[in-house]
Amino acid sequence: MAEVEASGTGPARSGLVLVSLILVALVANLNLSVANVALPEIADRFDASQVGVNLVAVGYSLGLACSVLWLGALGDRHGRKRMLILGTALAIPASVFAAWAPSMATLAIARLAGGLAAGMAYPTTLALIAALWTGHARTRSIALWSAIGGASAALGPLAAGLVLVHFWWGSVFLITVPLALIALAGAVLFVPAHVNETTERVDNLGGILSVVMVGAIVLGINFAPQPGMLTQSLLLGAVGVLAVVAFVIRQKRAAEPLYDLGYAGRRTFWVAAVAGLLVFGALMGAIFVGQQYLQNVLGYSTWTAGLSVVPAAIAMVLVAPRSATLIQRYGSRITLLAGYAFCAAGFMVMWLLWGSSTSFATVALGYVLLAIGVGLAGTPASRALTSSVPVRKAGMASGTADLQRDLGGAIMQSVLGALLTIRYASSFDAAIADAPQGSEITGQVTAQLTKSYAGAESVAANYPQYSAQIVQAANESFVAGQKWAFFVGLLAMGMGVVVVWLGFPDKVDEAMMLASYEKDDALVDA
């Protein structure tokens, strides 16, 4: 009996159930990253500013991050399978709308809508894994879910690059439509309904506050680099902070809170949440900046830019399942720290070695080191969350696990994108001031040059006699901006190491804590 308990249990037709859940997660993860390779073409098509590009890139993860806590709780109460099916079905029209969006604004809205649809489906996948599997079988299932999810986010640029060789920019958003149809069929046919769901009422006011606090903070970060938008950015930041305060007060006073701060305060929960947010955000932020760098500065085609991520995807698929073994042998703390060490090494390569003429091997090395880190850290971060709460609160744990990816991705893409934008503009301003003809350049041309790389390319096309100088200045300015971004990414990894080292228990204490939590929860449920 003890041996069965150690190995864990799973549902009937567990293989088909797990494949169905992973396919649903795959749709969400691919949609998260397919836009990155198309960003230079989108910017050129709509003559977009760097801030507009950032909003399109972050729109999907913003929709996810805003909604996962509320929708995860609704799934716990009204049916996880129902939420899974609804979110997967709605992902299809959202993708079609994005593919034929007539402007940057409508494209950003379509991406946001796609993220909201994923917010229904994606958190439910991990919640169902936590509800249907136990013991080491759950850890293995989470490791596979995490590996394929992370690899699909990395492989999204490759699929998008291949499609863009033959079709228009909007075609990248149609990649997941056939996959969504298959995932929808699997969810309907194989996923069990009503597994350990709660009868508690949903705190809808808390849900609204969670949407406001995440949305306002992320949008405030994105608008900060935009000329003339500082006031709006500060107002959004203030709204976000007030919403956070109101959310905490609401959760402390609500009889049935959306987000139980008692569970969230457990060491294995909050440290894992912070750790996962930083490491998953690092992956999304690095891919977001990196894909623009590869096409703009190095001149890669969309296919070659996507191909550069393939070694990273392979590394993640190979490493992530091994993390389950490392957790059993050394505990979550050591596995998390090992992941952070590799992520830091990846950012170090990007910061120091990615320049105006970097080799493909050096680009791939940065991505591979980062992917190994995410592969190692992803499983213990997600496992610690689901193991720290009772099964009836699986939606809360899975919502937090999704916030790791989505809020982490939204924040890191926003922060790194803002740093890239600010440094790019200031570096180009300096290049204009130093140019022999700098005093002759009008304010309108200067604004076009400094708003984005695509803007500089447009000016270069209009002034062919200065094309070489403009492109060189744009390349140098972009590299200067990305160095700022990657250095901050490196600092974020250092912060993660400190949080995990000081906050997360070692293997023995972790086992004792989780056993204590399980005992306390059993008394509450009795």
XYZ file of C-alpha atoms in Angstrom:
526
model
C 0.000 0.000 0.000
C 2.827 2.406 0.884
C 4.474 1.613 -2.451
C 1.261 2.491 -4.324
C 1.007 5.733 -2.329
C 4.595 6.648 -3.158
C 4.193 6.003 -6.872
C 0.807 7.713 -6.938
C -2.451 7.116 -8.782
C -4.169 8.498 -11.874
C -7.572 8.485 -13.574
C -8.968 5.879 -15.929
C -7.498 6.225 -19.440
C -4.885 8.434 -17.832
C -2.763 8.595 -20.991
C -5.600 9.974 -23.121
C -6.638 12.375 -20.364
C -3.105 13.734 -19.975
C -2.634 14.075 -23.741
C -5.918 15.994 -23.980
C -4.928 18.360 -21.167
C -1.467 18.911 -22.650
C -2.998 19.659 -26.071
C -5.209 22.337 -24.516
C -2.154 23.811 -22.776
C -0.241 23.560 -26.067
C -2.787 25.784 -27.816
C -2.381 28.422 -25.105
C 1.425 28.249 -25.071
C 1.798 28.393 -28.857
C -0.534 31.375 -29.073
C 1.597 33.037 -26.425
C 4.718 33.057 -28.601
C 3.729 32.892 -32.289
C 3.470 36.671 -32.558
C 7.114 37.294 -31.633
C 8.601 36.320 -35.004
C 5.972 38.348 -36.868
C 6.548 41.536 -34.850
C 8.982 43.175 -37.332
C 6.552 42.526 -40.227
C 3.604 43.747 -38.136
C 5.511 46.909 -37.181
C 6.351 47.537 -40.828
C 2.798 46.817 -42.038
C 1.186 49.275 -39.604
C 4.133 51.695 -39.225
C 3.914 51.011 -35.502
C 5.890 52.486 -32.637
C 7.954 50.238 -30.358
C 5.291 50.719 -27.675
C 2.616 49.484 -30.094
C 4.774 46.453 -30.861
C 5.165 45.838 -27.124
C 1.381 45.958 -26.606
C 0.743 43.392 -29.343
C 3.434 41.145 -27.873
C 2.157 41.464 -24.316
C -1.595 41.517 -25.087
C -2.064 37.754 -24.967
C -0.132 37.228 -21.724
C -1.934 40.257 -20.256
C -5.314 38.668 -20.997
C -4.178 35.458 -19.371
C -2.623 37.154 -16.355
C -5.701 39.313 -15.724
C -8.131 36.432 -15.790
C -6.527 33.275 -14.397
C -7.343 33.799 -10.698
C -10.978 34.651 -11.300
C -11.579 32.075 -14.024
C -9.708 29.397 -12.076
C -12.084 29.972 -9.147
C -15.097 29.865 -11.475
C -13.837 26.531 -12.813
C -13.481 25.152 -9.282
C -17.082 26.141 -8.559
C -18.982 25.621 -11.824
C -17.012 22.877 -13.553
C -13.413 22.648 -14.690
C -14.259 20.607 -17.775
C -16.883 23.169 -18.802
C -14.336 25.984 -18.474
C -11.753 23.916 -20.381
C -14.109 23.381 -23.327
C -15.366 26.974 -23.407
C -11.872 28.489 -23.374
C -10.556 26.155 -26.075
C -13.573 26.866 -28.290
C -13.268 30.657 -27.915
C -9.557 30.526 -28.812
C -10.549 29.765 -32.430
C -12.471 32.980 -33.283
C -9.935 35.050 -31.340
C -7.145 33.650 -33.523
C -9.107 34.304 -36.718
C -9.845 37.882 -35.628
C -6.132 38.495 -34.965
C -5.146 37.077 -38.357
C -7.200 39.652 -40.265
C -6.938 42.595 -37.851
C -7.025 45.877 -39.819
C -4.960 47.939 -37.356
C -2.541 47.688 -34.429
C -5.331 48.596 -32.000
C -7.644 45.824 -33.196
C -4.749 43.368 -33.269
C -3.902 44.189 -29.658
C -7.586 43.719 -28.712
C -7.689 40.374 -30.542
C -4.576 39.244 -28.679
C -6.156 40.312 -25.393
C -9.321 38.348 -26.252
C -7.224 35.285 -27.075
C -5.522 35.608 -23.700
C -8.887 35.769 -21.932
C -9.977 32.592 -23.733
C -6.755 30.909 -22.679
C -7.419 32.137 -19.136
C -10.484 29.891 -19.113
C -8.714 26.808 -20.430
C -5.072 26.953 -19.419
C -5.324 27.146 -15.600
C -7.865 24.343 -15.710
C -5.318 21.941 -17.206
C -3.034 22.068 -14.158
C -6.007 22.099 -11.770
C -7.255 18.854 -13.309
C -3.797 17.260 -13.138
C -3.670 18.155 -9.433
C -7.174 16.744 -8.911
C -6.792 13.541 -10.946
C -3.253 12.391 -10.072
C -1.514 11.834 -6.734
C 2.021 11.242 -5.441
C 4.952 10.861 -7.808
C 2.515 10.228 -10.693
C 1.336 13.820 -10.239
C 4.923 15.112 -10.217
C 5.698 13.209 -13.448
C 2.511 14.523 -15.076
C 3.337 18.100 -14.049
C 6.892 17.654 -15.362
C 5.575 16.511 -18.756
C 2.979 19.297 -18.804
C 5.679 21.844 -17.918
C 8.204 20.477 -20.439
C 5.850 20.470 -23.402
C 4.368 23.803 -22.375
C 7.755 25.467 -22.159
C 9.016 23.835 -25.341
C 5.887 24.868 -27.249
C 6.397 28.477 -26.170
C 9.930 28.177 -27.538
C 8.848 26.330 -30.704
C 6.163 28.887 -31.488
C 8.704 31.147 -33.234
C 9.866 28.242 -35.451
C 6.339 27.389 -36.560
C 5.595 31.067 -37.134
C 8.833 31.553 -39.067
C 8.040 28.641 -41.377
C 4.532 29.970 -42.072
C 5.803 33.506 -42.717
C 8.099 32.243 -45.466
C 4.993 31.469 -47.532
C 2.140 33.599 -46.141
C 1.294 37.041 -44.722
C 1.942 38.171 -41.145
C -1.564 37.277 -39.947
C -1.126 33.616 -40.834
C 0.886 33.024 -37.650
C -2.303 33.403 -35.608
C -4.002 30.594 -37.537
C -1.356 27.987 -36.638
C -3.213 26.848 -33.522
C -6.697 26.607 -35.059
C -6.415 22.935 -36.231
C -4.704 22.028 -32.942
C -7.496 23.733 -30.979
C -10.100 21.641 -32.796
C -8.260 18.408 -31.874
C -7.775 19.567 -28.270
C -11.470 20.448 -28.058
C -12.472 16.952 -29.162
C -10.085 15.368 -26.626
C -11.428 17.545 -23.809
C -15.026 16.594 -24.629
C -14.364 12.868 -25.005
C -11.759 11.994 -22.393
C -11.505 14.556 -19.577
C -13.614 13.628 -16.515
C -16.138 16.153 -15.227
C -16.728 17.372 -11.658
C -13.606 16.095 -9.886
C -13.193 17.401 -6.312
C -14.833 20.736 -7.152
C -15.811 23.184 -4.433
C -19.313 24.297 -3.432
C -18.097 27.683 -2.151
C -19.437 30.835 -3.740
C -17.038 32.702 -6.019
C -15.790 36.088 -4.793
C -16.635 38.029 -7.958
C -15.656 41.392 -6.458
C -12.232 39.960 -5.712
C -12.129 38.685 -9.294
C -12.828 42.147 -10.691
C -10.139 43.666 -8.473
C -7.641 41.010 -9.632
C -8.306 41.974 -13.265
C -7.877 45.693 -12.531
C -4.670 45.332 -10.519
C -2.882 43.159 -13.067
C -4.120 45.078 -16.105
C -3.330 48.532 -14.743
C 0.198 47.644 -13.621
C 1.183 45.907 -16.866
C -0.277 48.641 -19.079
C 1.376 51.323 -16.951
C 4.767 49.719 -17.534
C 4.111 49.506 -21.283
C 3.046 53.146 -21.629
C 5.965 54.531 -19.595
C 8.413 54.818 -22.553
C 5.846 56.465 -24.842
C 6.468 60.219 -25.284
C 3.688 62.227 -23.651
C 2.285 59.181 -21.809
C 4.053 59.579 -18.460
C 0.960 60.965 -16.711
C -1.231 58.135 -17.984
C 1.433 55.611 -17.013
C 1.642 56.984 -13.461
C -2.158 57.032 -13.164
C -2.356 53.406 -14.275
C 0.361 52.483 -11.802
C -1.523 54.245 -9.010
C -4.754 52.455 -9.970
C -2.869 49.158 -9.930
C -1.414 49.771 -6.480
C -4.803 50.829 -5.084
C -6.375 47.733 -6.614
C -3.724 45.542 -4.960
C -4.505 47.120 -1.557
C -8.253 46.742 -2.112
C -7.782 43.131 -3.244
C -5.814 42.218 -0.113
C -8.400 43.893 2.154
C -11.210 42.126 0.320
C -9.537 38.715 0.618
C -9.012 39.182 4.361
C -12.641 40.139 4.947
C -14.480 37.866 2.512
C -16.105 34.797 4.041
C -15.151 32.784 0.955
C -12.186 34.629 -0.605
C -11.191 34.274 -4.225
C -7.560 33.936 -3.192
C -7.074 32.476 0.278
C -4.165 34.432 1.757
C -3.765 31.768 4.451
C -2.751 29.210 1.836
C -0.793 31.809 -0.138
C 1.256 32.628 2.975
C 2.640 29.092 3.237
C 6.378 29.119 2.531
C 6.259 26.396 -0.088
C 3.526 28.371 -1.858
C 4.605 32.018 -1.944
C 8.304 31.330 -2.557
C 7.442 28.952 -5.403
C 5.060 31.566 -6.832
C 7.737 34.284 -6.871
C 10.385 31.885 -8.178
C 8.206 30.695 -11.044
C 7.110 34.220 -11.952
C 10.714 35.320 -12.421
C 11.943 32.272 -14.315
C 8.988 31.926 -16.724
C 8.945 35.679 -17.232
C 12.631 35.542 -18.104
C 11.964 33.054 -20.915
C 9.152 35.111 -22.447
C 11.038 38.382 -22.098
C 14.208 36.990 -23.668
C 12.317 35.501 -26.639
C 10.394 38.748 -27.136
C 13.549 40.889 -27.334
C 15.628 38.187 -29.014
C 13.326 37.566 -31.970
C 13.327 41.262 -32.873
C 17.118 41.372 -32.494
C 17.657 38.379 -34.774
C 15.570 39.809 -37.600
C 16.319 43.520 -37.213
C 20.015 43.526 -36.324
C 21.344 40.204 -37.590
C 19.065 40.171 -40.640
C 17.748 36.637 -40.078
C 14.745 35.483 -42.034
C 11.658 34.560 -40.015
C 12.530 30.882 -40.547
C 16.134 31.233 -39.349
C 15.029 33.328 -36.388
C 12.585 30.597 -35.379
C 15.193 27.911 -36.018
C 17.511 29.509 -33.449
C 15.061 28.511 -30.695
C 14.887 24.813 -31.672
C 17.974 23.749 -29.649
C 16.402 25.453 -26.637
C 13.110 23.609 -27.110
C 14.917 20.280 -27.386
C 16.946 21.052 -24.263
C 13.799 21.918 -22.330
C 11.979 18.728 -23.343
C 14.998 16.635 -22.322
C 15.667 18.422 -19.044
C 12.188 19.077 -17.614
C 11.223 15.412 -17.006
C 14.579 14.914 -15.248
C 13.620 17.633 -12.805
C 11.072 15.239 -11.244
C 13.954 12.883 -10.398
C 16.024 15.757 -8.997
C 13.118 16.807 -6.790
C 12.827 13.292 -5.377
C 16.561 13.058 -4.763
C 17.517 16.584 -3.652
C 14.247 18.438 -3.049
C 12.624 21.421 -4.757
C 15.026 24.021 -3.322
C 18.169 22.630 -4.956
C 16.327 22.022 -8.234
C 15.049 25.609 -8.293
C 18.519 27.011 -7.560
C 20.050 24.913 -10.336
C 17.432 26.299 -12.722
C 18.237 29.864 -11.741
C 21.958 29.270 -12.249
C 21.374 28.191 -15.857
C 18.962 31.086 -16.508
C 21.550 33.542 -15.188
C 24.189 32.006 -17.456
C 21.832 32.426 -20.432
C 21.280 36.110 -19.686
C 25.032 36.547 -19.206
C 25.653 35.231 -22.728
C 22.946 37.494 -24.161
C 24.194 40.556 -22.289
C 27.884 40.144 -23.069
C 27.994 38.286 -26.399
C 24.915 39.273 -28.428
C 26.089 42.185 -30.579
C 25.854 43.518 -34.112
C 27.536 40.456 -35.671
C 26.882 37.499 -33.377
C 27.147 33.924 -34.692
C 24.183 31.544 -34.814
C 25.934 29.257 -32.306
C 26.262 32.060 -29.753
C 22.612 32.984 -30.186
C 21.575 29.349 -29.702
C 23.840 29.031 -26.641
C 22.057 31.867 -24.858
C 18.663 30.341 -25.586
C 19.743 26.806 -24.603
C 21.139 27.865 -21.219
C 17.950 29.775 -20.474
C 15.778 26.833 -21.579
C 17.677 24.391 -19.356
C 17.093 26.736 -16.437
C 13.363 26.993 -17.114
C 13.168 23.229 -17.640
C 14.748 22.614 -14.245
C 12.865 25.277 -12.295
C 9.412 24.950 -13.866
C 8.423 21.603 -12.372
C 9.341 22.284 -8.710
C 7.660 25.711 -8.890
C 4.372 24.266 -10.203
C 4.530 21.153 -8.008
C 5.123 23.157 -4.825
C 2.029 25.246 -5.519
C -0.324 22.319 -6.112
C 1.111 20.366 -3.166
C 0.662 23.275 -0.737
C -3.154 23.450 -0.974
C -6.025 20.943 -0.724
C -7.448 19.572 -3.973
C -10.600 21.697 -3.627
C -8.301 24.734 -3.983
C -6.599 23.371 -7.090
C -7.949 26.286 -9.113
C -6.170 28.748 -6.838
C -2.894 26.828 -7.151
C -3.191 26.391 -10.913
C -4.185 30.029 -11.301
C -1.046 31.015 -9.435
C 1.026 28.635 -11.564
C -0.386 30.309 -14.656
C 0.318 33.729 -13.181
C 3.930 32.582 -12.968
C 3.978 32.261 -16.734
C 1.501 34.920 -17.770
C 2.038 37.717 -15.268
C 5.742 36.898 -15.284
C 5.737 37.017 -19.071
C 3.656 40.209 -19.181
C 5.839 41.985 -16.624
C 9.168 40.837 -18.033
C 8.147 41.580 -21.622
C 6.841 44.976 -20.502
C 9.912 45.822 -18.424
C 12.452 44.538 -20.946
C 10.477 46.094 -23.790
C 10.309 49.444 -21.968
C 14.053 49.386 -21.292
C 14.705 48.481 -24.926
C 12.481 51.345 -26.087
C 14.016 53.951 -23.769
C 17.618 53.027 -24.497
C 17.008 52.634 -28.233
C 15.527 56.148 -28.439
C 18.245 57.774 -26.298
C 21.028 56.030 -28.206
C 19.560 57.109 -31.561
C 19.162 60.673 -30.282
C 22.864 60.659 -29.396
C 23.751 59.282 -32.850
C 21.721 62.063 -34.506
C 23.408 64.717 -32.377
C 26.859 63.395 -33.337
C 26.053 63.123 -37.057
C 27.577 65.819 -39.351
C 24.097 66.573 -40.735
C 22.390 66.179 -37.361
C 21.284 69.807 -37.112
C 19.504 69.505 -40.467
C 17.285 66.569 -39.403
C 13.728 67.719 -38.700
C 11.826 66.869 -35.551
C 9.378 64.739 -37.544
C 12.175 62.621 -39.014
C 13.839 62.338 -35.609
C 10.569 61.085 -34.093
C 10.263 58.495 -36.871
C 13.865 57.347 -36.385
C 13.592 56.964 -32.620
C 10.109 55.444 -32.284
C 11.131 51.948 -33.476
C 13.513 49.974 -35.670
C 10.786 49.736 -38.327
C 10.505 53.524 -38.254
C 14.240 53.860 -38.900
C 13.994 51.418 -41.815
C 11.185 53.520 -43.286
C 13.334 56.666 -43.113
C 16.284 54.792 -44.635
C 14.093 53.810 -47.592
C 13.084 57.449 -48.120
C 16.671 58.728 -47.918
C 18.760 56.104 -49.769
C 21.851 58.349 -49.743
C 21.938 58.014 -45.934
C 20.566 54.469 -45.752
C 23.777 52.774 -44.586
C 24.339 55.311 -41.784
C 20.715 55.093 -40.618
C 20.700 51.279 -40.542
C 24.025 51.202 -38.695
C 22.734 53.675 -36.103
C 19.520 51.663 -35.729
C 21.504 48.439 -35.211
C 23.788 50.008 -32.621
C 20.851 51.631 -30.828
C 18.894 48.370 -30.729
C 21.893 46.467 -29.355
C 22.388 49.170 -26.713
C 18.733 48.823 -25.729
C 18.773 45.062 -25.520
C 21.909 45.116 -23.374
C 19.976 47.133 -20.820
C 17.123 44.638 -21.027
C 19.317 41.545 -20.654
C 21.272 43.047 -17.760
C 18.017 43.616 -15.878
C 17.053 40.026 -16.722
C 20.319 38.908 -15.125
C 19.537 40.980 -12.015
C 16.078 39.375 -11.833
C 17.698 35.929 -11.766
C 19.912 37.085 -8.907
C 16.825 38.209 -7.008
C 15.282 34.794 -7.590
C 18.312 33.017 -6.157
C 18.130 35.135 -2.990
C 14.389 34.498 -2.558
C 14.716 30.730 -3.019
C 17.893 30.407 -0.931
C 16.459 32.311 2.026
C 12.777 31.397 1.739
C 12.341 27.849 0.443
C 12.888 24.919 2.857
C 15.406 22.141 2.213
C 14.264 18.634 1.262
C 13.587 17.389 4.807
C 11.801 20.538 5.959
C 9.798 20.666 2.724
C 8.470 17.138 3.275
C 7.592 17.962 6.890
C 5.841 21.192 5.887
C 3.776 19.554 3.145
C 2.755 16.721 5.499
C 1.735 19.293 8.108
C -0.293 21.263 5.568
C -2.050 18.081 4.405
C -2.929 17.170 7.999
C -4.292 20.652 8.743
C -6.356 20.656 5.546
C -7.811 17.235 6.352
C -8.997 18.559 9.723
C -10.666 21.545 8.043
C -12.401 19.327 5.470
C -13.524 16.789 8.074
